Coordinates of N, CA and C in Angstrom, one line a residue:
M241 N 0.6 -1.2 0.0 CA 0.0 0.2 -0.1 C 0.8 1.2 -0.1
A242 N 0.5 2.2 -1.0 CA 1.3 3.3 -1.0 C 1.0 4.4 0.4
G243 N 1.9 5.2 0.4 CA 1.7 6.4 1.5 C 2.2 7.6 1.1
T244 N 2.1 8.6 2.0 CA 2.5 10.0 1.8 C 3.8 10.3 2.4
A245 N 4.5 11.2 1.9 CA 5.8 11.7 2.5 C 5.8 13.4 2.5
M246 N 6.3 13.9 3.4 CA 6.7 15.2 3.4 C 8.0 15.5 3.7
L247 N 8.9 16.2 2.9 CA 10.2 16.6 3.1 C 10.2 18.1 2.9
W248 N 11.4 18.6 3.8 CA 11.6 19.8 4.0 C 13.0 20.3 4.4
S249 N 13.5 21.6 4.0 CA 14.9 21.9 4.2 C 15.1 21.9 5.5
N250 N 16.3 21.3 5.9 CA 16.9 21.4 7.3 C 16.7 22.7 8.0
K251 N 16.9 23.8 7.1 CA 16.7 25.3 7.5 C 15.2 25.7 8.2
I252 N 14.3 25.0 7.9 CA 13.1 25.2 8.5 C 12.6 24.1 9.5
T253 N 13.5 23.2 9.9 CA 13.1 22.0 10.8 C 12.5 22.5 12.0
E254 N 13.0 23.5 12.7 CA 12.6 24.1 13.9 C 11.2 24.8 13.9
K255 N 10.7 25.0 12.7 CA 9.6 25.6 12.4 C 8.4 24.8 12.0
I256 N 8.7 23.3 12.0 CA 8.0 22.3 11.5 C 7.4 21.5 13.0
T257 N 6.1 21.3 12.9 CA 5.5 20.3 13.9 C 4.7 19.3 13.1
V258 N 5.3 17.9 13.3 CA 4.6 17.1 12.6 C 3.4 16.5 13.5
L259 N 2.2 16.6 12.8 CA 0.9 16.2 13.5 C 0.4 14.8 13.4
N260 N 0.7 14.2 14.4 CA 0.8 12.4 14.2 C -0.8 12.2 14.3
E261 N -1.4 12.5 13.0 CA -2.9 12.2 12.9 C -2.9 11.4 11.5
G262 N -3.9 10.8 11.3 CA -4.3 10.1 9.9 C -3.7 8.9 9.8
S263 N -4.1 8.4 8.5 CA -3.5 7.0 8.3 C -2.2 7.2 7.3
H264 N -1.7 6.1 6.7 CA -0.7 6.3 5.7 C -1.3 7.0 4.5
R265 N -2.5 7.4 4.3 CA -2.8 8.2 3.1 C -2.8 9.7 3.4
I266 N -2.5 10.0 4.8 CA -2.6 11.5 4.9 C -1.2 11.8 6.0
S267 N -0.4 12.8 5.5 CA 0.6 13.4 6.2 C 0.2 14.8 6.5
A268 N 0.6 15.1 7.8 CA 0.0 16.6 8.2 C 1.2 17.2 9.1
V269 N 1.6 18.4 8.7 CA 2.5 19.3 9.5 C 2.0 20.7 9.7
T270 N 2.2 21.3 10.9 CA 2.2 22.8 11.0 C 3.4 23.3 10.5
L271 N 3.3 24.5 9.9 CA 4.6 25.3 9.7 C 4.1 26.6 10.4
S272 N 5.1 26.9 11.4 CA 4.9 28.2 12.1 C 6.2 29.1 11.7
D273 N 5.8 30.4 11.4 CA 6.7 31.4 11.3 C 6.4 32.6 12.2
D274 N 7.0 34.0 12.0 CA 6.7 35.2 12.5 C 5.3 35.8 12.2
I275 N 4.9 35.3 11.1 CA 3.6 35.9 10.4 C 2.4 35.1 10.5
L276 N 2.7 33.8 10.2 CA 1.5 33.0 9.9 C 1.9 31.5 10.3
D277 N 0.8 30.8 10.9 CA 0.8 29.4 11.0 C 0.0 28.7 9.9
F278 N 0.4 27.7 9.2 CA -0.5 26.9 8.5 C -0.2 25.6 8.6
N279 N -1.3 24.8 8.2 CA -1.2 23.4 8.3 C -1.1 22.9 6.8
L280 N -0.1 22.0 6.6 CA 0.0 21.4 5.4 C -0.4 19.9 5.4
Y281 N -1.3 19.6 4.4 CA -1.7 18.0 4.3 C -1.2 17.6 3.1
C282 N -0.6 16.4 3.1 CA -0.3 15.6 2.0 C -1.2 14.5 1.8
V283 N -1.9 14.3 0.8 CA -3.0 13.3 0.7 C -2.8 12.3 -0.4
Y284 N -3.0 11.1 -0.2 CA -3.1 10.3 -1.3 C -4.3 9.3 -1.2
M285 N -5.4 10.2 -2.3 CA -6.6 9.6 -2.2 C -6.7 8.3 -2.9
P286 N -7.7 7.4 -2.5 CA -7.8 6.1 -3.3 C -8.3 6.3 -4.8
C287 N -7.6 5.5 -5.8 CA -8.1 5.7 -7.0 C -9.3 4.9 -7.3
Q288 N -10.0 5.0 -8.5 CA -11.1 4.4 -8.8 C -11.3 2.9 -8.8
N289 N -10.2 2.3 -8.8 CA -10.1 0.8 -8.3 C -10.4 0.4 -7.0
Y290 N -10.3 1.4 -6.2 CA -11.0 1.0 -4.8 C -12.3 1.3 -4.4
S291 N -12.8 0.9 -3.3 CA -14.2 1.3 -3.2 C -14.4 2.8 -3.0
M292 N -15.8 3.3 -3.2 CA -16.2 4.6 -3.0 C -16.0 4.9 -1.4
D293 N -16.5 3.9 -0.6 CA -16.4 4.1 0.8 C -15.1 4.4 1.2
L294 N -14.1 3.6 0.7 CA -12.7 4.1 1.2 C -12.3 5.5 0.8
F295 N -12.8 5.9 -0.4 CA -12.5 7.3 -0.9 C -13.3 8.4 0.1
E296 N -14.3 8.1 0.4 CA -15.2 8.9 1.3 C -14.7 8.9 2.9
S297 N -14.2 7.7 3.2 CA -13.7 7.7 4.5 C -12.3 8.5 4.7
T298 N -11.5 8.3 3.5 CA -10.3 9.3 3.7 C -10.7 10.7 3.7
L299 N -11.6 11.1 2.9 CA -12.3 12.4 2.9 C -12.5 12.9 4.3
D300 N -13.2 12.0 4.8 CA -13.9 12.1 6.4 C -12.7 12.2 7.5
E301 N -11.7 11.4 7.1 CA -10.5 11.5 8.0 C -9.9 12.8 7.8
L302 N -9.3 13.2 6.6 CA -8.8 14.5 6.3 C -9.9 15.7 7.0
G303 N -11.1 15.5 6.8 CA -11.8 16.7 7.6 C -11.7 16.6 9.0
E304 N -11.8 15.5 9.5 CA -11.5 15.6 11.2 C -10.4 16.1 11.6
I305 N -9.2 15.7 10.7 CA -7.9 16.6 11.1 C -8.0 18.0 11.0
M306 N -8.6 18.2 9.8 CA -8.8 19.7 9.6 C -9.5 20.5 10.5
T307 N -10.6 19.9 11.2 CA -11.3 20.5 12.1 C -10.7 20.6 13.5
K308 N -9.9 19.5 13.9 CA -9.0 19.5 15.0 C -8.2 20.6 15.2
Y309 N -7.6 20.8 13.7 CA -6.4 22.1 13.7 C -7.0 23.2 12.9
S310 N -8.1 23.7 13.1 CA -8.8 24.6 12.3 C -8.3 26.2 12.7
N311 N -7.4 26.2 13.6 CA -7.0 27.5 14.0 C -5.7 28.0 12.9
S312 N -5.5 27.2 12.1 CA -4.4 27.7 11.0 C -4.9 27.7 9.7
T313 N -4.3 28.4 8.9 CA -4.6 28.2 7.4 C -4.5 26.8 7.0
T314 N -5.1 26.6 6.0 CA -5.0 25.0 5.4 C -4.5 25.0 4.1
I315 N -3.5 24.2 3.6 CA -3.0 24.0 2.4 C -3.1 22.4 2.3
I316 N -3.7 21.9 1.2 CA -3.8 20.7 0.8 C -3.1 20.2 -0.5
L317 N -2.3 19.4 -0.5 CA -1.3 18.7 -1.6 C -1.5 17.4 -1.7
G318 N -1.2 16.8 -3.0 CA -1.3 15.3 -3.1 C -1.9 15.0 -4.5
D319 N -2.2 13.5 -4.4 CA -2.8 12.8 -5.5 C -4.3 12.9 -5.1
M320 N -5.2 13.7 -5.5 CA -6.6 13.5 -5.0 C -7.4 12.5 -5.9
N321 N -6.9 12.0 -6.9 CA -7.6 10.9 -7.8 C -8.8 11.1 -8.1
A322 N -9.2 12.7 -8.3 CA -10.6 13.1 -8.6 C -10.2 14.6 -9.3
S323 N -11.1 15.0 -9.8 CA -11.1 16.4 -10.6 C -12.1 17.1 -10.2
V324 N -12.0 18.5 -10.2 CA -13.1 19.5 -10.0 C -13.3 20.1 -11.4
N325 N -12.7 19.6 -12.4 CA -12.9 20.2 -13.7 C -13.6 19.3 -14.6
R326 N -13.5 18.0 -14.4 CA -14.0 16.9 -15.2 C -15.5 17.1 -15.2
S327 N -15.9 16.9 -16.5 CA -17.5 17.1 -16.7 C -18.2 15.7 -16.7
K328 N -17.5 14.6 -16.8 CA -18.3 13.2 -16.8 C -18.8 13.0 -15.5
G329 N -18.6 13.7 -14.5 CA -19.0 13.4 -13.1 C -19.0 12.2 -12.4
Y330 N -17.5 11.8 -12.3 CA -17.4 10.6 -11.5 C -17.8 10.7 -10.1
R331 N -18.0 9.6 -9.3 CA -18.3 9.7 -7.9 C -17.4 10.3 -7.1
Q332 N -16.0 10.0 -7.4 CA -15.0 10.8 -6.7 C -14.9 12.2 -6.9
D333 N -15.2 12.7 -8.2 CA -15.3 14.1 -8.4 C -16.2 14.7 -7.6
K334 N -17.5 14.2 -7.6 CA -18.7 14.6 -6.8 C -18.3 14.8 -5.4
A335 N -17.7 13.7 -4.9 CA -17.5 13.9 -3.3 C -16.4 14.8 -3.2
L336 N -15.2 14.9 -3.9 CA -14.4 15.8 -3.9 C -14.9 17.4 -3.9
K337 N -15.8 17.5 -4.7 CA -16.4 18.9 -5.0 C -17.3 19.2 -3.7
S338 N -17.9 18.1 -3.2 CA -18.8 18.4 -2.0 C -17.8 18.7 -0.9
F339 N -16.8 18.0 -0.7 CA -15.8 18.2 0.3 C -15.4 19.6 0.4
L340 N -14.7 20.1 -0.8 CA -14.3 21.4 -1.0 C -15.5 22.6 -0.5
N341 N -16.6 22.2 -1.0 CA -17.6 23.2 -0.5 C -17.8 23.3 0.9
E342 N -18.0 22.0 1.5 CA -18.3 21.9 2.9 C -17.2 22.6 3.8
K343 N -15.9 22.5 3.2 CA -14.8 22.9 4.1 C -14.3 24.5 3.6
H344 N -15.0 24.9 2.6 CA -14.8 26.2 2.2 C -13.3 26.2 1.5
L345 N -13.2 25.4 0.7 CA -11.7 25.3 0.1 C -11.9 25.5 -1.5
S346 N -10.8 26.0 -2.1 CA -10.9 26.1 -3.7 C -9.4 25.8 -4.1
V347 N -9.5 25.6 -5.5 CA -8.3 25.1 -6.4 C -8.0 26.8 -6.9
P348 N -6.8 27.1 -6.6 CA -6.5 28.5 -7.4 C -6.8 28.7 -8.6
K349 N -7.3 29.8 -8.9 CA -7.8 30.2 -10.2 C -7.0 29.9 -11.4
D350 N -5.7 30.2 -11.0 CA -4.7 30.2 -12.1 C -3.9 28.8 -12.2
Y351 N -4.6 27.9 -11.4 CA -3.9 26.5 -11.6 C -4.2 25.7 -12.6
P352 N -3.3 25.1 -13.2 CA -3.7 24.1 -14.5 C -4.8 23.5 -14.4
R353 N -5.8 23.6 -15.6 CA -7.0 22.8 -15.4 C -6.8 21.4 -15.9
R354 N -5.7 21.3 -16.7 CA -5.3 19.9 -17.3 C -4.6 19.0 -16.3
A355 N -5.0 17.8 -16.1 CA -4.4 17.1 -15.3 C -3.0 16.2 -16.2
Y356 N -2.1 16.2 -15.4 CA -0.8 15.5 -15.9 C -0.5 14.3 -15.0
V357 N 0.2 13.4 -15.4 CA 0.5 12.2 -14.7 C 1.9 11.8 -15.0
L358 N 2.7 11.5 -14.0 CA 4.1 11.2 -14.1 C 4.4 9.8 -13.6
H359 N 4.4 8.8 -14.6 CA 4.4 7.4 -14.3 C 6.0 6.9 -14.6
H360 N 6.0 5.7 -14.1 CA 7.4 5.3 -14.4 C 7.6 4.9 -15.8
G361 N 6.3 4.7 -16.2 CA 6.5 4.2 -17.9 C 6.5 5.4 -18.8
G362 N 6.6 6.7 -18.1 CA 6.9 7.7 -19.1 C 6.0 8.8 -19.2
G363 N 4.8 8.7 -18.6 CA 3.6 9.8 -18.5 C 4.0 10.9 -17.7
N364 N 3.2 11.9 -17.4 CA 3.5 12.7 -16.2 C 2.1 13.1 -15.6
N365 N 2.1 13.6 -14.5 CA 0.9 14.0 -13.4 C 1.3 15.1 -12.7
L366 N 0.5 16.2 -12.8 CA 0.8 17.2 -11.8 C -0.5 17.3 -10.8
P367 N -0.1 16.8 -9.5 CA -1.2 16.8 -8.4 C -1.7 18.3 -8.4
R368 N -2.9 18.2 -7.8 CA -3.9 19.3 -7.6 C -3.4 20.1 -6.2
L369 N -3.4 21.3 -6.1 CA -3.4 22.2 -5.0 C -4.6 22.8 -4.6
I370 N -5.0 22.6 -3.4 CA -6.2 23.2 -2.8 C -5.9 23.9 -1.6
I371 N -6.4 25.2 -1.7 CA -6.1 26.1 -0.6 C -7.4 26.6 0.1

């Protein structure tokens, strides 16, 4: 089973607090500086080969962690295995859109609308950024 990882420069280690929350699909840290505290979440959502229940439970888990640490700005990075731009309306897309609305999150307006995939076989993928 795949998991997530977060890596950062040694220069900012003292500003990072690892939040020991979530499963292997979610990594979470708080980055604190003199101006702003924010939570970074790295998420690997289940792909369509997995059950919709697992997709929804991972969103629920992320939501619970976000609620627990709601005193900071939230940034979510990772492989969402869903799209907010796709018109076909896959169940994962609908669940992600609902989650974004519920949590008052959005994809930056100038973020690429096209999905990219980077695979060991030669393709590429650009993960989604949600703020």
